[in-house]
mmCIF file of C-alpha atoms and ligand atoms in Angstrom:
data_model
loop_
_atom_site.group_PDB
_atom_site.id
_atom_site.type_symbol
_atom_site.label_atom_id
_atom_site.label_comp_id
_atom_site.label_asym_id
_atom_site.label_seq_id
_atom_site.Cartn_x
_atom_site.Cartn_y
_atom_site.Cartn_z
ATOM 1 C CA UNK A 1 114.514 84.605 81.041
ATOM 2 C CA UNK A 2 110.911 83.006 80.832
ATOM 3 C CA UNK A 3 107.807 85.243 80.021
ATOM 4 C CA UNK A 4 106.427 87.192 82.851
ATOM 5 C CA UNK A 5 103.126 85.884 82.096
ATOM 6 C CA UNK A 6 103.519 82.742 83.445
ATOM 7 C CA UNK A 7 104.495 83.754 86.616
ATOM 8 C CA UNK A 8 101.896 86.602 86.937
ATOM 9 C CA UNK A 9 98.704 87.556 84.799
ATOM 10 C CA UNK A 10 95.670 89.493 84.786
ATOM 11 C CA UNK A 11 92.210 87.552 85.616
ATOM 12 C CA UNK A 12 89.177 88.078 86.208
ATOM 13 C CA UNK A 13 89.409 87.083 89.360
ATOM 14 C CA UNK A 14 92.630 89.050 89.884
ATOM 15 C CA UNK A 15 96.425 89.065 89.240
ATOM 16 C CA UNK A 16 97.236 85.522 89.067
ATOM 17 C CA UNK A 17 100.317 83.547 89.795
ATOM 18 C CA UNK A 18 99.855 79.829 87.983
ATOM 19 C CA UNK A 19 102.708 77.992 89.067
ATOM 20 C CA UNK A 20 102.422 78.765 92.475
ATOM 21 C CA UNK A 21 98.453 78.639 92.172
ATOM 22 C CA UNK A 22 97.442 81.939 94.562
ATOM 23 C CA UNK A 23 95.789 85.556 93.633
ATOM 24 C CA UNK A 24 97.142 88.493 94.516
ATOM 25 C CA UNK A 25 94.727 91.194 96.308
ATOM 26 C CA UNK A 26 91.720 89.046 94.495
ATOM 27 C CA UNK A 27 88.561 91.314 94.830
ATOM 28 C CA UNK A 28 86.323 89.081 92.744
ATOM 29 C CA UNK A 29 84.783 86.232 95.180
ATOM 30 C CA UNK A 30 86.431 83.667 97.428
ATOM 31 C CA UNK A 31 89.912 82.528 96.098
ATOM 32 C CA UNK A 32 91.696 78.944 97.502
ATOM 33 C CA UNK A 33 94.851 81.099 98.309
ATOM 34 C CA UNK A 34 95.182 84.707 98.147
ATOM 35 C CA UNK A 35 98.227 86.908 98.886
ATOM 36 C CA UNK A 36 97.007 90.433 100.240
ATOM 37 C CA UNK A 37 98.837 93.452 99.943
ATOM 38 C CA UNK A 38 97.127 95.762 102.657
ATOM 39 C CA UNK A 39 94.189 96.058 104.761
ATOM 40 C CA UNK A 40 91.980 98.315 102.365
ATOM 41 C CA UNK A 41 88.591 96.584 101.424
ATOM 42 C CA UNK A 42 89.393 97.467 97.447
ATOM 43 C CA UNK A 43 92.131 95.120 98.006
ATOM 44 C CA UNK A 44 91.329 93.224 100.710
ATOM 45 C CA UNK A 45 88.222 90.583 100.989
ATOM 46 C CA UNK A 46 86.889 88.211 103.736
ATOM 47 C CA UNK A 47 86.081 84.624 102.799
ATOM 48 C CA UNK A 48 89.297 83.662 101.127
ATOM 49 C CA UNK A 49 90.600 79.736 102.092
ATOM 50 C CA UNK A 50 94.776 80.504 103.092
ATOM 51 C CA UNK A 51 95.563 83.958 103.462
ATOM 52 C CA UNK A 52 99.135 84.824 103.207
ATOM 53 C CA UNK A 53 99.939 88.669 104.698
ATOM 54 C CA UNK A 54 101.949 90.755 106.852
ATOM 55 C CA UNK A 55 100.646 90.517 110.675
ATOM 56 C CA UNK A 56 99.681 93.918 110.617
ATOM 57 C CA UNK A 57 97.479 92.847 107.727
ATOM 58 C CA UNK A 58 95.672 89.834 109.274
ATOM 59 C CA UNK A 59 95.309 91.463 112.376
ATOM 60 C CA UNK A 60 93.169 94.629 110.658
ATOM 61 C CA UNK A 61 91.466 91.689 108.191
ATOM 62 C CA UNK A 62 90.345 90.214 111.386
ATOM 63 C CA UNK A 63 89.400 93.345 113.214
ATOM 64 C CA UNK A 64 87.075 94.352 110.141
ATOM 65 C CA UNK A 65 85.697 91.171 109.242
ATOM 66 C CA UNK A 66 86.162 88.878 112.390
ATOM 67 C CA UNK A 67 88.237 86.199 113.376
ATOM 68 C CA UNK A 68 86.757 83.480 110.715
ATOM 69 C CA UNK A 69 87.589 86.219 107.859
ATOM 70 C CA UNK A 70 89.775 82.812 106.820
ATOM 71 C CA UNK A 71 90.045 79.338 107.285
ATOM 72 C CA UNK A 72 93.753 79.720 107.572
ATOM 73 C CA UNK A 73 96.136 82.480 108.122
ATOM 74 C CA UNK A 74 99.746 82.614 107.151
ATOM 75 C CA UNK A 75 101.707 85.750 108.407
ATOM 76 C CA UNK A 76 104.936 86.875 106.888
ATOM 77 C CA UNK A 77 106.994 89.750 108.215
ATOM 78 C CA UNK A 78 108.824 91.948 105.983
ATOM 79 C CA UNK A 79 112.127 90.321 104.323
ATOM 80 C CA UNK A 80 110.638 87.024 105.328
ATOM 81 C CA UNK A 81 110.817 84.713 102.103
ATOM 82 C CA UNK A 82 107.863 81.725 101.898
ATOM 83 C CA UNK A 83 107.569 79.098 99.399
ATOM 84 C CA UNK A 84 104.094 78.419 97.315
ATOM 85 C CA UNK A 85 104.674 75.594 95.261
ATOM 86 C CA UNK A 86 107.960 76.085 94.254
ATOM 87 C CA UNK A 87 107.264 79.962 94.101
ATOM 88 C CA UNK A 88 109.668 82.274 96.605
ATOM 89 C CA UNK A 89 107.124 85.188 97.979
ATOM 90 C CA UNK A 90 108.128 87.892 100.072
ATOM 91 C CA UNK A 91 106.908 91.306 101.783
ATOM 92 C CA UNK A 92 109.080 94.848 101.304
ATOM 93 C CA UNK A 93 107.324 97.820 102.517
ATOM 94 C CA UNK A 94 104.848 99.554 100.551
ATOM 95 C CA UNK A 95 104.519 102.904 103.110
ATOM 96 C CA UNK A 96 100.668 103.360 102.507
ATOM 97 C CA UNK A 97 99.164 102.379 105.921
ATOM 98 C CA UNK A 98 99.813 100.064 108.623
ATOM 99 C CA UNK A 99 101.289 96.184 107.514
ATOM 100 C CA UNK A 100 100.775 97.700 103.880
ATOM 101 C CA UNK A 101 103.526 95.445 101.219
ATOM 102 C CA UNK A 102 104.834 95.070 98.054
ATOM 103 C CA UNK A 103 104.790 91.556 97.271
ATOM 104 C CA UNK A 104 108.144 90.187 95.252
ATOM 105 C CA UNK A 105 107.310 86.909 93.327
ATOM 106 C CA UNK A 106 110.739 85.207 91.969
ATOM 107 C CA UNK A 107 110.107 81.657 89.855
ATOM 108 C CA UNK A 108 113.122 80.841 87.529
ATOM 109 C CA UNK A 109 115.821 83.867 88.025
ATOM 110 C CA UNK A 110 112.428 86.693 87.000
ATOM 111 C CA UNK A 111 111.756 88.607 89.944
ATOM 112 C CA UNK A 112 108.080 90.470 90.274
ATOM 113 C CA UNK A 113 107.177 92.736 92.089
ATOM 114 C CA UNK A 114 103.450 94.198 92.669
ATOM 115 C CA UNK A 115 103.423 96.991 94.392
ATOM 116 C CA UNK A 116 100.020 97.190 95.811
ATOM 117 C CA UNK A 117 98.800 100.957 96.746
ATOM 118 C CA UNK A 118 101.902 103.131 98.048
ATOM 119 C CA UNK A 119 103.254 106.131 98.903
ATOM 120 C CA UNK A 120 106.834 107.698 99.442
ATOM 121 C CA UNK A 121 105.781 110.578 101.538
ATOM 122 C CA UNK A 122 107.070 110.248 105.400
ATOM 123 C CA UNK A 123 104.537 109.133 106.851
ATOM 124 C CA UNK A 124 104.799 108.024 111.204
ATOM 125 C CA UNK A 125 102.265 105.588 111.349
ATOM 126 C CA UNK A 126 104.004 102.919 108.945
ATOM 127 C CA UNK A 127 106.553 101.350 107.544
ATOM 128 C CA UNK A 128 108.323 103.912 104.675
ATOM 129 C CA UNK A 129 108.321 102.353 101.174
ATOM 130 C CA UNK A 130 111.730 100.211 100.303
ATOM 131 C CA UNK A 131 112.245 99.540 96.557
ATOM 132 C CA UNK A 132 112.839 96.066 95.695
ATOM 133 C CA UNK A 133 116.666 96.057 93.402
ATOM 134 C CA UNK A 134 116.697 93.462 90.752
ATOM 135 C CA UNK A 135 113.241 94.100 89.885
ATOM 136 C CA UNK A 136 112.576 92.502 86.721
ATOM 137 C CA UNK A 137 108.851 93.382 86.424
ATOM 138 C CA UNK A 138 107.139 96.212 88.776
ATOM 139 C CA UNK A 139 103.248 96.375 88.777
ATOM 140 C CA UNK A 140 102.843 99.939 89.872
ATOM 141 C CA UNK A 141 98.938 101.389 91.003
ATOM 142 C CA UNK A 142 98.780 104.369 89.478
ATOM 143 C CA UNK A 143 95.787 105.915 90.969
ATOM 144 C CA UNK A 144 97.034 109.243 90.902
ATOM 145 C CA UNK A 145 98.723 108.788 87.446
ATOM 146 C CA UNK A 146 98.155 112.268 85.586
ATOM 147 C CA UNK A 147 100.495 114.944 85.413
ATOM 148 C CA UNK A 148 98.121 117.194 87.437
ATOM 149 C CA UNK A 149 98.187 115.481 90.471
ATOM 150 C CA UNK A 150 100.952 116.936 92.382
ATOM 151 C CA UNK A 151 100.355 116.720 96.704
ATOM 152 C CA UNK A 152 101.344 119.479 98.436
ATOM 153 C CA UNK A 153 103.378 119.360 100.984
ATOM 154 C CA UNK A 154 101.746 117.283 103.885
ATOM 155 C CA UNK A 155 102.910 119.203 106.884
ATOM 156 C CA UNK A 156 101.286 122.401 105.312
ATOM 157 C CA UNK A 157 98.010 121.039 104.743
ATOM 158 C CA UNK A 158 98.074 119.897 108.650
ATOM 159 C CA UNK A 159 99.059 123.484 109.414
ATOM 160 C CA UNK A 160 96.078 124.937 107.447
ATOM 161 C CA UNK A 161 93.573 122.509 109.603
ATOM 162 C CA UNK A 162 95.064 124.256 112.863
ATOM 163 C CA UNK A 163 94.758 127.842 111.598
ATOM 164 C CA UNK A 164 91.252 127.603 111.089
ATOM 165 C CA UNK A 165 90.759 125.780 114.432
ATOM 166 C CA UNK A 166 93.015 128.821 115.666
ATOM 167 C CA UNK A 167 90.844 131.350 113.540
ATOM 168 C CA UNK A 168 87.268 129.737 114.142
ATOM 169 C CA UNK A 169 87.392 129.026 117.731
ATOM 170 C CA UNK A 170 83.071 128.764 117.999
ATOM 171 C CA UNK A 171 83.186 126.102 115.362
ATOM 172 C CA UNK A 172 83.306 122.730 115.363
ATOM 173 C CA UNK A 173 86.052 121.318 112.607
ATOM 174 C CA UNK A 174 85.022 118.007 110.906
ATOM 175 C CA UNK A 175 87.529 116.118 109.542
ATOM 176 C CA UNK A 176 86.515 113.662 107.093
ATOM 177 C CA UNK A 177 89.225 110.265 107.067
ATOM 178 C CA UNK A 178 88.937 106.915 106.073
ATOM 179 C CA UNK A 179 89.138 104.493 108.902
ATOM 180 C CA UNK A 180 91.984 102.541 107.717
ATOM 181 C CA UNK A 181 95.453 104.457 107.355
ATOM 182 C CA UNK A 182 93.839 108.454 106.817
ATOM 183 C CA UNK A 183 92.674 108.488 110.227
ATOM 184 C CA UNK A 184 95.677 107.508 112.356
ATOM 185 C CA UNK A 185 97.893 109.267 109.763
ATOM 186 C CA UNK A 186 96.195 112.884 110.018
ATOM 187 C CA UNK A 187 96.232 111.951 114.098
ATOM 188 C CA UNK A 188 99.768 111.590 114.902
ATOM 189 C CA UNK A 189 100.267 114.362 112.308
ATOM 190 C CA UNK A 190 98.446 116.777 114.375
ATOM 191 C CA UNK A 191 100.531 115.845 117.202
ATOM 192 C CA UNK A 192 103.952 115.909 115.947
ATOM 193 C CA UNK A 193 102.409 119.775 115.074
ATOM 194 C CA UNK A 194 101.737 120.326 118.983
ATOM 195 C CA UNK A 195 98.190 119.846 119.261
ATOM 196 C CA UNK A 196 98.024 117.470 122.375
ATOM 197 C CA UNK A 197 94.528 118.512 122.817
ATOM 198 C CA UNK A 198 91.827 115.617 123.148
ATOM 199 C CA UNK A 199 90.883 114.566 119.641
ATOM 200 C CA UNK A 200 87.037 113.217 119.329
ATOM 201 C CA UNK A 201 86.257 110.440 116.806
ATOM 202 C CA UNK A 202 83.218 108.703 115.428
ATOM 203 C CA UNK A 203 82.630 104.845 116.869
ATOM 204 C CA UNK A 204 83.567 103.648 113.015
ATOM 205 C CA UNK A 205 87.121 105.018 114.016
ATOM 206 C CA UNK A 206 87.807 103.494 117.606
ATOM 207 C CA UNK A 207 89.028 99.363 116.698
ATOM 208 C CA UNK A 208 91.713 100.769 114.076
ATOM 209 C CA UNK A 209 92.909 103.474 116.429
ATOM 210 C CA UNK A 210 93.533 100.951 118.917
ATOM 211 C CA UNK A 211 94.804 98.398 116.468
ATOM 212 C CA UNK A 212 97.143 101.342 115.627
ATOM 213 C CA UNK A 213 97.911 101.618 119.495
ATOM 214 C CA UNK A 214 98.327 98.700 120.247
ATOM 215 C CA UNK A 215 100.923 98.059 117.357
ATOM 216 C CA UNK A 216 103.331 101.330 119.185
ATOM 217 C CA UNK A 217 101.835 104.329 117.084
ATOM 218 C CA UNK A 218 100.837 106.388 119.825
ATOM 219 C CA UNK A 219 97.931 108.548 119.288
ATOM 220 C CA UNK A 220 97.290 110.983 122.008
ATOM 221 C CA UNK A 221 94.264 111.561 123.808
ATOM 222 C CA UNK A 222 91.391 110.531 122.249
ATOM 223 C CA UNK A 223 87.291 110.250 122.695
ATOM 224 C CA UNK A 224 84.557 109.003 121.149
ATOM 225 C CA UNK A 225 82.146 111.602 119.970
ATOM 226 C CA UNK A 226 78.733 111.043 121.387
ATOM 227 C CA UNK A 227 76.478 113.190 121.459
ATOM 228 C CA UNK A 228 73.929 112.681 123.817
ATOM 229 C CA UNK A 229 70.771 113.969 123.939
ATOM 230 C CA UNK A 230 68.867 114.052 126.765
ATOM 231 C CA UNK A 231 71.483 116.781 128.354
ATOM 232 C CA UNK A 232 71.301 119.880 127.259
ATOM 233 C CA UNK A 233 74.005 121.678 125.697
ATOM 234 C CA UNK A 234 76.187 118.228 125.733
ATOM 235 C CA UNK A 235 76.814 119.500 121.945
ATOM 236 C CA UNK A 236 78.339 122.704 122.691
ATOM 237 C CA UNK A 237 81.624 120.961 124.293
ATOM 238 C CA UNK A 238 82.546 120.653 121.223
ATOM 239 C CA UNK A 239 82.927 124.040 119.990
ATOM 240 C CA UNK A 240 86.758 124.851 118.778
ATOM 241 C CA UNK A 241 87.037 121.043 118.771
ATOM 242 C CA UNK A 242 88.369 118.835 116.189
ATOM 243 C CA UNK A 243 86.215 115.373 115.194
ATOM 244 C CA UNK A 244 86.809 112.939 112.927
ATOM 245 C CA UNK A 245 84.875 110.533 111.333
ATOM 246 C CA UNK A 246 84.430 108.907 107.772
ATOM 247 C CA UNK A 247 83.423 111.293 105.280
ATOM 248 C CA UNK A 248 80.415 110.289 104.950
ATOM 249 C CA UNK A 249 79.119 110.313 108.925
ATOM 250 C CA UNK A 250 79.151 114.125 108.611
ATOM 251 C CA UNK A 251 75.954 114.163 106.248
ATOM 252 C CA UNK A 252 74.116 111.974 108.295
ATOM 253 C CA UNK A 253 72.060 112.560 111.786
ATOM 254 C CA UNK A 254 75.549 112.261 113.785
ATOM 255 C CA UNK A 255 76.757 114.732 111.805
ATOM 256 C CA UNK A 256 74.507 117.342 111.664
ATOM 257 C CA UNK A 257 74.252 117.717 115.575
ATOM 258 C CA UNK A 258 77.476 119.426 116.107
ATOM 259 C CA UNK A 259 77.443 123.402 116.806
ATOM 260 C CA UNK A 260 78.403 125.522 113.860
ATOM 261 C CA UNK A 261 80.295 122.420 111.544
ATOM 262 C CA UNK A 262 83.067 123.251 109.444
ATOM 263 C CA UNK A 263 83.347 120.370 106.963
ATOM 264 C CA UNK A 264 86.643 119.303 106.422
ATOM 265 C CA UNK A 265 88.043 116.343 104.132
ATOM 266 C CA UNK A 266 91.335 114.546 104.244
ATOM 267 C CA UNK A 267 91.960 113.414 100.435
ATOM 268 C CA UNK A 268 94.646 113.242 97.906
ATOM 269 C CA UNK A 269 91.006 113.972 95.872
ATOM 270 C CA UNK A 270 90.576 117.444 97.224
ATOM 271 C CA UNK A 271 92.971 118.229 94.834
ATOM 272 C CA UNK A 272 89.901 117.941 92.177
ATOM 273 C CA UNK A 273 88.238 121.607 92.928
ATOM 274 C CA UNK A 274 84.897 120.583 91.978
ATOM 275 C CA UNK A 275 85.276 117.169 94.067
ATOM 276 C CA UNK A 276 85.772 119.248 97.281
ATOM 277 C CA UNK A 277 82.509 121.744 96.145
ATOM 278 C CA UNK A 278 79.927 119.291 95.532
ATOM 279 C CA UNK A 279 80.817 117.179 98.952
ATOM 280 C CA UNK A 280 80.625 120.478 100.924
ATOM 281 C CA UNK A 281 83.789 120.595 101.816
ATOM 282 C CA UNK A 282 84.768 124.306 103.156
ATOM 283 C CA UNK A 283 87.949 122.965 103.905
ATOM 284 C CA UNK A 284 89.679 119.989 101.831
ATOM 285 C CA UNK A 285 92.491 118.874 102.968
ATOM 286 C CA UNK A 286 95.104 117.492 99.953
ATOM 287 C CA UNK A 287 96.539 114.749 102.710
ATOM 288 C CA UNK A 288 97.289 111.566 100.233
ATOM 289 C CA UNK A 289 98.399 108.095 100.602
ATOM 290 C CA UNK A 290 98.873 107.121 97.156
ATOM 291 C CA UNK A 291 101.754 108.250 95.406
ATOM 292 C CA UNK A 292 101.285 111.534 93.545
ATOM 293 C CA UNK A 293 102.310 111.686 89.811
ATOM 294 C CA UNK A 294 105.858 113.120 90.402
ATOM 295 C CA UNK A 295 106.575 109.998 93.118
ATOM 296 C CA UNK A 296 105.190 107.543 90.736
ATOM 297 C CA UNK A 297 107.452 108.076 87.879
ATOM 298 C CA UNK A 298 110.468 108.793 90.291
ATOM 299 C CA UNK A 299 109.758 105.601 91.350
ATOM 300 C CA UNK A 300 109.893 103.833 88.153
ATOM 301 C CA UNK A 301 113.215 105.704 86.845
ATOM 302 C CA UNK A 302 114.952 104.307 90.453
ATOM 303 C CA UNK A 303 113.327 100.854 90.585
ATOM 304 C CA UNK A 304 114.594 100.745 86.993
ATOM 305 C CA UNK A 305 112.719 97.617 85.606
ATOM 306 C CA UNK A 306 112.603 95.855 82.808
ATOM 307 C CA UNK A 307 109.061 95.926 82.018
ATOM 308 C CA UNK A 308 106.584 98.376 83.560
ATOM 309 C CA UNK A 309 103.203 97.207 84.426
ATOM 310 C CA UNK A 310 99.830 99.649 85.483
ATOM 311 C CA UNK A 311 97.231 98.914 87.173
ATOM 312 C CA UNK A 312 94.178 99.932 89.443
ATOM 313 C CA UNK A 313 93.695 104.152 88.262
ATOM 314 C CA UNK A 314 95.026 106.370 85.337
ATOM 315 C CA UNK A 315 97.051 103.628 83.548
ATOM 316 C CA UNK A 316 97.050 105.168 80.336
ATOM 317 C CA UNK A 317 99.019 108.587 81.172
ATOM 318 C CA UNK A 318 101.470 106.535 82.677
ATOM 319 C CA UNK A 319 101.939 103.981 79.725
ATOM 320 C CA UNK A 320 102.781 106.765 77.490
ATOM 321 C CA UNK A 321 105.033 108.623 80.169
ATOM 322 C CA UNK A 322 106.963 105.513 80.156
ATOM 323 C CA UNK A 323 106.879 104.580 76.213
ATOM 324 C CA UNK A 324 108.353 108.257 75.747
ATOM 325 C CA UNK A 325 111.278 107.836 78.531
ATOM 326 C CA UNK A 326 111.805 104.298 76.258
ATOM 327 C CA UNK A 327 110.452 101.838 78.668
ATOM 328 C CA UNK A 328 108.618 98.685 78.232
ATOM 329 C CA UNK A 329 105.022 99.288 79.711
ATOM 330 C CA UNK A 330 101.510 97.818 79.644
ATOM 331 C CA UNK A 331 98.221 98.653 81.469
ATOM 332 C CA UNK A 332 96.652 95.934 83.408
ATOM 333 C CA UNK A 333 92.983 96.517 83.069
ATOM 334 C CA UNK A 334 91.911 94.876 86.061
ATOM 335 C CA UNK A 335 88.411 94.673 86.747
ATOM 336 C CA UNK A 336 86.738 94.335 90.306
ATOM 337 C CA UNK A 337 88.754 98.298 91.583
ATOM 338 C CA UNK A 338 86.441 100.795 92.850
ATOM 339 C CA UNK A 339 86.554 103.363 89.845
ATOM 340 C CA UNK A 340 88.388 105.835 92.759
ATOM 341 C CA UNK A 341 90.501 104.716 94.724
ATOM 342 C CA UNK A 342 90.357 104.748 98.722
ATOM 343 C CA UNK A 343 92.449 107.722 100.169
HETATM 344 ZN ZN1 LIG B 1 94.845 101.212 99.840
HETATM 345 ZN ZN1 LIG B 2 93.767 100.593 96.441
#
């Protein structure tokens, strides 16, 4: 078998594939040819020459960044193989959000595969995570990699959001989400719970809940939240509501008009106490798309490589996990990740 660095290896630029000459995810300036792994900006950047990506993928690169976001775009579905020079790339996947992939790179009989951000939760707004057999090398994110991260149960956290709407009927609930994935995910959540009420959200949420829409995830009725001030009392409609916006619209002007807010946040990082207390968070909700520590290593132990390699969060936990159980493991150390991940 040939060395797994030459097929793959850590730059500064990004993980880098020589023979067939593209970056994966590269999140350090403009690449010639980049393969993208999802539609999160820590991962995904405009200004790239070929872009190679599930549709899903292009279609939210485009919606963020416009249509030039590349000069040329190159979607794959899942299972679909594609040649790079001589390189065989294809998409399994990844179950994080919408289009989300693990890329498999095979050169010479070694099969790669990087794994991008993921999840193995159920989750009805994508595609559920499929492990890749034969996998030679697997580049695991691991930002959730310490034994103390441990999601609860998903469907319990939704439930807690809904008793306090139940219990605090003068407030208004604001949900904190990110646009991409969080959003849609704690939406059609809600409504496989029963709550077919209308569901406001902030402007920054509208394109990817129709992108969502549009790609069959139905989402129920939903409004934007404007608050308009010239009539009186237009804020009080939203008493007993739920909103949503990203977390950090709540601190601002928008935010602050609503009657009686109850700060909410959907995170896997509400599991960090002091994270939820010094956002203001009276109600954090631990709602995740990363794998937790438990699904991590589960995933490594049936995946069942031959090498084990971090990157992008808590590598180091992870290395030694794997060392102990007898594995083969190295961190990555990429540079260009935001030190905390999206979720
Ligand atoms: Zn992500
Ligand atoms: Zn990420």
């Amino acid at each position: 078998m040939i060395r797994p660095d030459l097929l793959l290896h850590p730059t500064p630029k990004g993980l880098y594939c020589p023979p067939g000459d593209f970056y994966i995810d590269p999140v350090r300036g403009a690449v010639d040819r980049a393969v993208v792994t999802h539609g999160h900006a820590d991962h995904a950047r405009a200004g790239h020459g070929a872009v190679l990506a599930t549709p899903e993928t292009l279609a939210i690169m485009e919606a963020r960044y416009g249509e030039e976001f590349t000069t040329s775009r190159q979607p794959v579905e899942y299972g679909e193989t594609v040649e790079i020079n001589g390189v065989t790339v294809w998409m399994s996947p990844a179950g994080h959000v919408l289009g989300s992939a693990q890329v498999v790179v095979e050169w010479k009989g070694l099969r790669m595969v990087c794994t991008g951000d993921y999840k193995r939760r159920r989750d009805p707004t994508c595609r559920q995570f499929e492990p890749v057999p034969g996998t030679h090398v697997f580049i695991s994110e691991a930002t959730f990699g310490l034994p103390v991260f441990r999601h609860p149960d998903t469907d319990g956290e939704i439930r807690k959001l809904l008793d306090s709407v139940a219990m605090f009927p003068e407030r208004t609930h604001l949900v904190g989400v990110y646009a991409l994935g969080k959003a849609q995910r704690v939406i059609k959540l809600l409504r496989e719970a029963g709550y077919n009420e209308t569901l406001y959200i902030h402007g920054a949420l509208e394109k990817l809940c129709k992108l969502y829409e549009d790609h069959g995830v139905a989402l129920g009725p939903l409004e934007t939240a404007t608050l308009d001030t010239k009539e009186r009392g237009a804020q009080e409609r939203f008493r007993g509501k739920i909103v949503l916006g990203p977390p950090s619209s709540f601190h601002d002007k928008w935010g602050r008009r609503f009657p009686d807010p109850l700060p909410c946040f959907a995170s896997g990082w509400m599991s960090v106490r002091q994270r939820a207390k010094q956002s203001g968070v009276e109600l954090p909700l631990i709602i995740s798309d990363h794998a937790d520590w438990d699904e991590l290593t589960d995933t490594v132990r049936e995946v069942d490589p031959e090498e084990l390699w971090i990157t992008h969060g808590r590598e180091d936990a992870l290395v030694r996990w794997a060392e102990l159980e007898g594995r083969k493991a190295r961190p990555l150390r990429l540079v260009g990740y935001e030190d905390e991940s999206i979720d």
